[in-house]
CSV table of C-alpha atoms in Angstrom, one decimal:
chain,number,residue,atom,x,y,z
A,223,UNK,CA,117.9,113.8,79.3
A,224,UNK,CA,116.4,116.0,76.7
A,225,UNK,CA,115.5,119.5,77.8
A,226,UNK,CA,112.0,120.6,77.7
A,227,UNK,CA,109.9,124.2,76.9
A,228,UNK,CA,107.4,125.3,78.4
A,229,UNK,CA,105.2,128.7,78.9
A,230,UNK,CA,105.8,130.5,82.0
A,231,UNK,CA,101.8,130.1,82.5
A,232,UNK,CA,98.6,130.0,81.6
A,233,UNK,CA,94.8,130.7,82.0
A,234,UNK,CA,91.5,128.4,81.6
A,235,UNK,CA,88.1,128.8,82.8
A,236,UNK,CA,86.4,126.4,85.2
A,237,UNK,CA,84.8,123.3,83.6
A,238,UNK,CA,86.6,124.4,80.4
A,239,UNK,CA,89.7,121.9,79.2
A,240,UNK,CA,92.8,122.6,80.0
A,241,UNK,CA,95.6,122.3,77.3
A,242,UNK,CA,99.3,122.2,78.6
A,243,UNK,CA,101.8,122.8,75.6
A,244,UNK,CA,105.1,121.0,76.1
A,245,UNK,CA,108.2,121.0,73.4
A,246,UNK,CA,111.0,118.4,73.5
A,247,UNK,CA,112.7,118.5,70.4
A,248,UNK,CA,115.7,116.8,71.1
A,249,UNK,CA,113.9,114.0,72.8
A,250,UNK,CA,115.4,110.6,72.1
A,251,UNK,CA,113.7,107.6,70.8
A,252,UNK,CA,113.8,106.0,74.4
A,253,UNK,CA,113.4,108.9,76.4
A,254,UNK,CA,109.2,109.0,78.3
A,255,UNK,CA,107.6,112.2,78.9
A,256,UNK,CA,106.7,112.7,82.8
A,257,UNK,CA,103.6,115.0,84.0
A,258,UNK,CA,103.8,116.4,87.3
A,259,UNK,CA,102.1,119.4,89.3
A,260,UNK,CA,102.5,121.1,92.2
A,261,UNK,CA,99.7,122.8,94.0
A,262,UNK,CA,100.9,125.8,96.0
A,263,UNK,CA,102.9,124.9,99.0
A,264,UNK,CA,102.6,121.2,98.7
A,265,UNK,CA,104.9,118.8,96.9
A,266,UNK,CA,104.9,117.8,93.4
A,267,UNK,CA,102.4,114.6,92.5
A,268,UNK,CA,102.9,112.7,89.2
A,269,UNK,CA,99.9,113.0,87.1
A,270,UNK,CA,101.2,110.7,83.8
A,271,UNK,CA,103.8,109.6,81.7
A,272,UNK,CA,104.1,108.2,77.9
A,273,UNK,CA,106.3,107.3,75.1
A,274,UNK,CA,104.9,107.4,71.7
A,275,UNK,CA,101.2,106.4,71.8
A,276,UNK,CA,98.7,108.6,73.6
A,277,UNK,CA,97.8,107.9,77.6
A,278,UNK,CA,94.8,108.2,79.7
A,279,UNK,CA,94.0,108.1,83.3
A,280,UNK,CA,91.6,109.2,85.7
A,281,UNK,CA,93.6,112.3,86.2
A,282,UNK,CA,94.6,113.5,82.5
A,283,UNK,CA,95.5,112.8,78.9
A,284,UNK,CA,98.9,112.6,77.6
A,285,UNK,CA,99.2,113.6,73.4
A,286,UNK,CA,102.1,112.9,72.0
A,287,UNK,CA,103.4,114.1,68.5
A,288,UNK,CA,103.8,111.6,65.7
A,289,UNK,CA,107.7,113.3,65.5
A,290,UNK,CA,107.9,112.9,69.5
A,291,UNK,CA,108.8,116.4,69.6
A,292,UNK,CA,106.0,117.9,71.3
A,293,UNK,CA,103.4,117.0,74.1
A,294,UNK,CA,100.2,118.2,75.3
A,295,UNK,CA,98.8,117.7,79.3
A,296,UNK,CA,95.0,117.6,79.2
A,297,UNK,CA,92.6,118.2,81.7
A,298,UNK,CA,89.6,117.5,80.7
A,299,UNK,CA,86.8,120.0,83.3
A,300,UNK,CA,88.8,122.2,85.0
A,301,UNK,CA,88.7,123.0,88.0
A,302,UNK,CA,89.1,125.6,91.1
A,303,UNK,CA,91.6,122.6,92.4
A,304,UNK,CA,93.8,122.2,89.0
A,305,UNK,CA,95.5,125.3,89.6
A,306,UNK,CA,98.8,124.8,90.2
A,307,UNK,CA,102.7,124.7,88.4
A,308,UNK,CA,102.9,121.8,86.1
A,309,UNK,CA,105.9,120.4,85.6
A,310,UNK,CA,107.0,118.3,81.5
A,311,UNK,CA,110.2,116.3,82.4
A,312,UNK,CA,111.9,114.3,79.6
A,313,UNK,CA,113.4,111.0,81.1
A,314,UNK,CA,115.5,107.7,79.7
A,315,UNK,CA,113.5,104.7,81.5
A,316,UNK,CA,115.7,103.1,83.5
A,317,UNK,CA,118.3,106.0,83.3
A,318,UNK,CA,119.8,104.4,86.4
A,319,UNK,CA,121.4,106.8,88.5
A,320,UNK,CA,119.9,110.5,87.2
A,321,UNK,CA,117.0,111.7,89.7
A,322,UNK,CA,114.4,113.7,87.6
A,323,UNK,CA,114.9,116.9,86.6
A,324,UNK,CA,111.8,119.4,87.6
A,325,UNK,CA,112.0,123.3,85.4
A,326,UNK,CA,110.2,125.8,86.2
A,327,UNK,CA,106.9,124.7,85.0
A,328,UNK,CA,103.8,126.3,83.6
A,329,UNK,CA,101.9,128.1,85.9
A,330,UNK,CA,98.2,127.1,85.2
A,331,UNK,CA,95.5,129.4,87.0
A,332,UNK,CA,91.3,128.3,86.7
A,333,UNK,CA,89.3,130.9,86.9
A,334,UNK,CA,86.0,131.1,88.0
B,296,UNK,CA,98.1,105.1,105.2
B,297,UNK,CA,100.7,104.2,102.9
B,298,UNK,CA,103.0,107.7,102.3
B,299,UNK,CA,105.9,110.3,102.9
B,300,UNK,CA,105.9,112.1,106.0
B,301,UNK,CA,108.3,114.7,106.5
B,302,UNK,CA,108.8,117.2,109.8
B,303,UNK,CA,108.5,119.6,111.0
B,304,UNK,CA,105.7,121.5,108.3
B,305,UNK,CA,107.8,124.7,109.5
B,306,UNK,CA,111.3,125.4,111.5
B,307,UNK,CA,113.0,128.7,111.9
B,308,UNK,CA,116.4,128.9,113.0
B,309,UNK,CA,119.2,131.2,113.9
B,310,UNK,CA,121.5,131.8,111.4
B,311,UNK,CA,124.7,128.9,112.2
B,312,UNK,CA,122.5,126.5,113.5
B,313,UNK,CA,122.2,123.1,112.6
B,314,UNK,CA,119.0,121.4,111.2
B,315,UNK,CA,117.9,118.1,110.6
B,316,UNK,CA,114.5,117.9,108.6
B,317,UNK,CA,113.1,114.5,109.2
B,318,UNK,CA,111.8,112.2,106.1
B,319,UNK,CA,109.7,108.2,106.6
B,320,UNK,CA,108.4,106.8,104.5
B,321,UNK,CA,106.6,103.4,105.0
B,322,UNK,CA,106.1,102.5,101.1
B,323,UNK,CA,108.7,100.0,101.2
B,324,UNK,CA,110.7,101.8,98.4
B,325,UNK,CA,113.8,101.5,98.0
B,326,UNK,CA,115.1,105.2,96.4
B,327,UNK,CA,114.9,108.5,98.2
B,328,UNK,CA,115.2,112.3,97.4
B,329,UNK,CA,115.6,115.3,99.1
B,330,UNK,CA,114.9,118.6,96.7
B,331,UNK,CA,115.2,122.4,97.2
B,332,UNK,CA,112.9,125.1,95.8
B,333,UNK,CA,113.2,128.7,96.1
B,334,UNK,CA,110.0,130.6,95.7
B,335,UNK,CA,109.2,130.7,91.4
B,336,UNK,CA,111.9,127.9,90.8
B,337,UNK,CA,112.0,124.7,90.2
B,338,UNK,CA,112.7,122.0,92.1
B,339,UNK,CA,116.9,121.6,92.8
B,340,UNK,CA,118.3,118.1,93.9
B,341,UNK,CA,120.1,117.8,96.6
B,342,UNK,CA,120.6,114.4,96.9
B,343,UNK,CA,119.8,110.8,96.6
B,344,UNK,CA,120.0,107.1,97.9
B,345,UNK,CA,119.3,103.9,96.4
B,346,UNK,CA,119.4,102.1,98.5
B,347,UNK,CA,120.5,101.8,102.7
B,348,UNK,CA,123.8,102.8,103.5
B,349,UNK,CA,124.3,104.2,100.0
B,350,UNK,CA,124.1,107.9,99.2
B,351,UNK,CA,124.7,109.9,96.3
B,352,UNK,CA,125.2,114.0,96.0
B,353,UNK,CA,122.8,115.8,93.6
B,354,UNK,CA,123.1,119.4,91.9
B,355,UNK,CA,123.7,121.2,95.4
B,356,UNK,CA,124.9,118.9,97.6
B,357,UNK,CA,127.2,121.8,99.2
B,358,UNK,CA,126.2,122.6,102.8
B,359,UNK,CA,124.0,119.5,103.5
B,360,UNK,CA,124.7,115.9,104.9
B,361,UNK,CA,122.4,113.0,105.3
B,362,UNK,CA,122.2,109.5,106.0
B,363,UNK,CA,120.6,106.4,105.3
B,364,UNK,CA,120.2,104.0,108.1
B,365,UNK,CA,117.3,102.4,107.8
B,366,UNK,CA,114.9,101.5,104.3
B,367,UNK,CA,112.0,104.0,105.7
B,368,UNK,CA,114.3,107.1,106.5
B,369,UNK,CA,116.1,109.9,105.0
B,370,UNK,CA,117.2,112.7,107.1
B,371,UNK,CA,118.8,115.7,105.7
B,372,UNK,CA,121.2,117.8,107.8
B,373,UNK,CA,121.6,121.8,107.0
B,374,UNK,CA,124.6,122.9,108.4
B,375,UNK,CA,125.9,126.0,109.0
B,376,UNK,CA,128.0,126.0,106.0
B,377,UNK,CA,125.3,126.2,103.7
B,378,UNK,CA,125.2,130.0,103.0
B,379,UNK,CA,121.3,130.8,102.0
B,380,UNK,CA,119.1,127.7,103.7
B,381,UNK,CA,116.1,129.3,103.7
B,382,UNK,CA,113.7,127.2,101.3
B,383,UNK,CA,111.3,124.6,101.0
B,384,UNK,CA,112.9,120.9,101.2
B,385,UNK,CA,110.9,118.5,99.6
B,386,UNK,CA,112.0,114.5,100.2
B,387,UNK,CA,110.5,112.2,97.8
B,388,UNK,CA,110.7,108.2,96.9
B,389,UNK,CA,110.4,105.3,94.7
B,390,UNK,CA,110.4,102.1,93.9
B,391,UNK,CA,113.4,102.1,92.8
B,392,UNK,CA,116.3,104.5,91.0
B,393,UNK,CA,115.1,103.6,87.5
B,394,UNK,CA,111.5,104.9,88.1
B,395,UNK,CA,110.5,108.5,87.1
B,396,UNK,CA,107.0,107.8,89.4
B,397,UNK,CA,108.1,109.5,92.7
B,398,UNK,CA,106.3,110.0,95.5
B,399,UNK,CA,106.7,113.6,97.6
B,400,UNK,CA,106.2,114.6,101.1
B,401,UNK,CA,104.6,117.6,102.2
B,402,UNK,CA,107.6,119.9,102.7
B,403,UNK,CA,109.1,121.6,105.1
B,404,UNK,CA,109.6,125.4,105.2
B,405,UNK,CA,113.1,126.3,106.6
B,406,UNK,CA,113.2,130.0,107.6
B,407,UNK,CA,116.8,131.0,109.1
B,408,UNK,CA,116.3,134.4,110.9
């Protein structure tokens, strides 16, 4: 699986949007981009994956570069509650037998 | 509800002692994890099953042991040959092996003394 980058962390303020910056440039044409985050203390909880086009759900947005290379997490209002250690994992769908891979993360802190 | 419970939240232990952390999970799915993180690190594998009966070692499998009797649990054994178990275990599932959407328990803080 391709290795991803990403800052150590980050700050936004509350209600603001939150962008999480995420480089992949060795990802492979097959290979989905995985968002989790960890809130302090708990375990991880998958927020949203993607492959080329550009994903929504109730919890974030997914933007994918046209080149695949890059990736941006979006949080839309902020809040209190998003701050946690969120985690870009490159992945082959249907690798078979190769568990994800979690890095260290960005550390995202909303502030007040 | 439909989740991952593990147990105990938090165990402390004398150092050479045995410990099983206990993982259900009653989403019918038919992979399961068990992770290690060290406080600022990410999340370490220390290994997987597929399915019952089956069992595969992850990145640091050295010093643990589990088992997979039944669909719905996972245990995972720290022995006394694992030299630094103080951590946070994390056991996870999914659907199956070829998903990347898993599904975490709470953790369990290990604190050998």
């Amino acid at each position: 699986d391709a290795k991803t980058t990403q800052p150590t962390s980050m700050d936004c303020a509350e209600g603001r949007a939150a962008n999480l910056p995420c480089n992949h440039s060795t990802i492979s044409g097959n290979e989905y981009v995985y968002w989790y985050r960890q809130i302090h203390s708990q375990g991880p909880q998958y927020i949203i994956h993607g492959l080329k086009n550009n994903e929504t759900n109730e919890m974030a947005s997914l933007i994918i570069t046209e080149d695949r290379k890059s990736s941006t997490l979006i949080l839309p209002h902020a809040t209190l509650r998003d701050t946690a250690v969120y985690y870009c994992i490159v992945r082959l769908w249907n690798s078979g037998n190769t568990p994800l891979v979690f890095g260290k993360g960005t550390r995202l802190s909303v502030i007040a | 509800d439909g989740g991952i419970t593990q147990s105990p939240k938090y165990l402390f232990r004398k150092e050479g002692q045995n410990v099983t952390l206990s993982c259900e999970q009653n989403l019918n799915h038919d992979a399961m994890y068990w992770y290690r993180q060290d406080p600022g690190q990410g999340l370490r594998l220390i290994y997987y099953s597929q399915i019952v009966n089956d069992f595969q070692k992850g990145d640091i499998a050295e010093g643990y042991s589990v088992s997979r009797e039944k669909k719905e649990s996972f245990p995972l054994t720290v022995t006394s040959a694992q030299k630094n178990p103080t951590a946070f275990y994390l056991c996870a599932s999914s659907i199956d092996l070829s998903t990347g959407e898993l599904f975490f328990g709470e953790g369990s803080r290990l604190t050998v003394l």
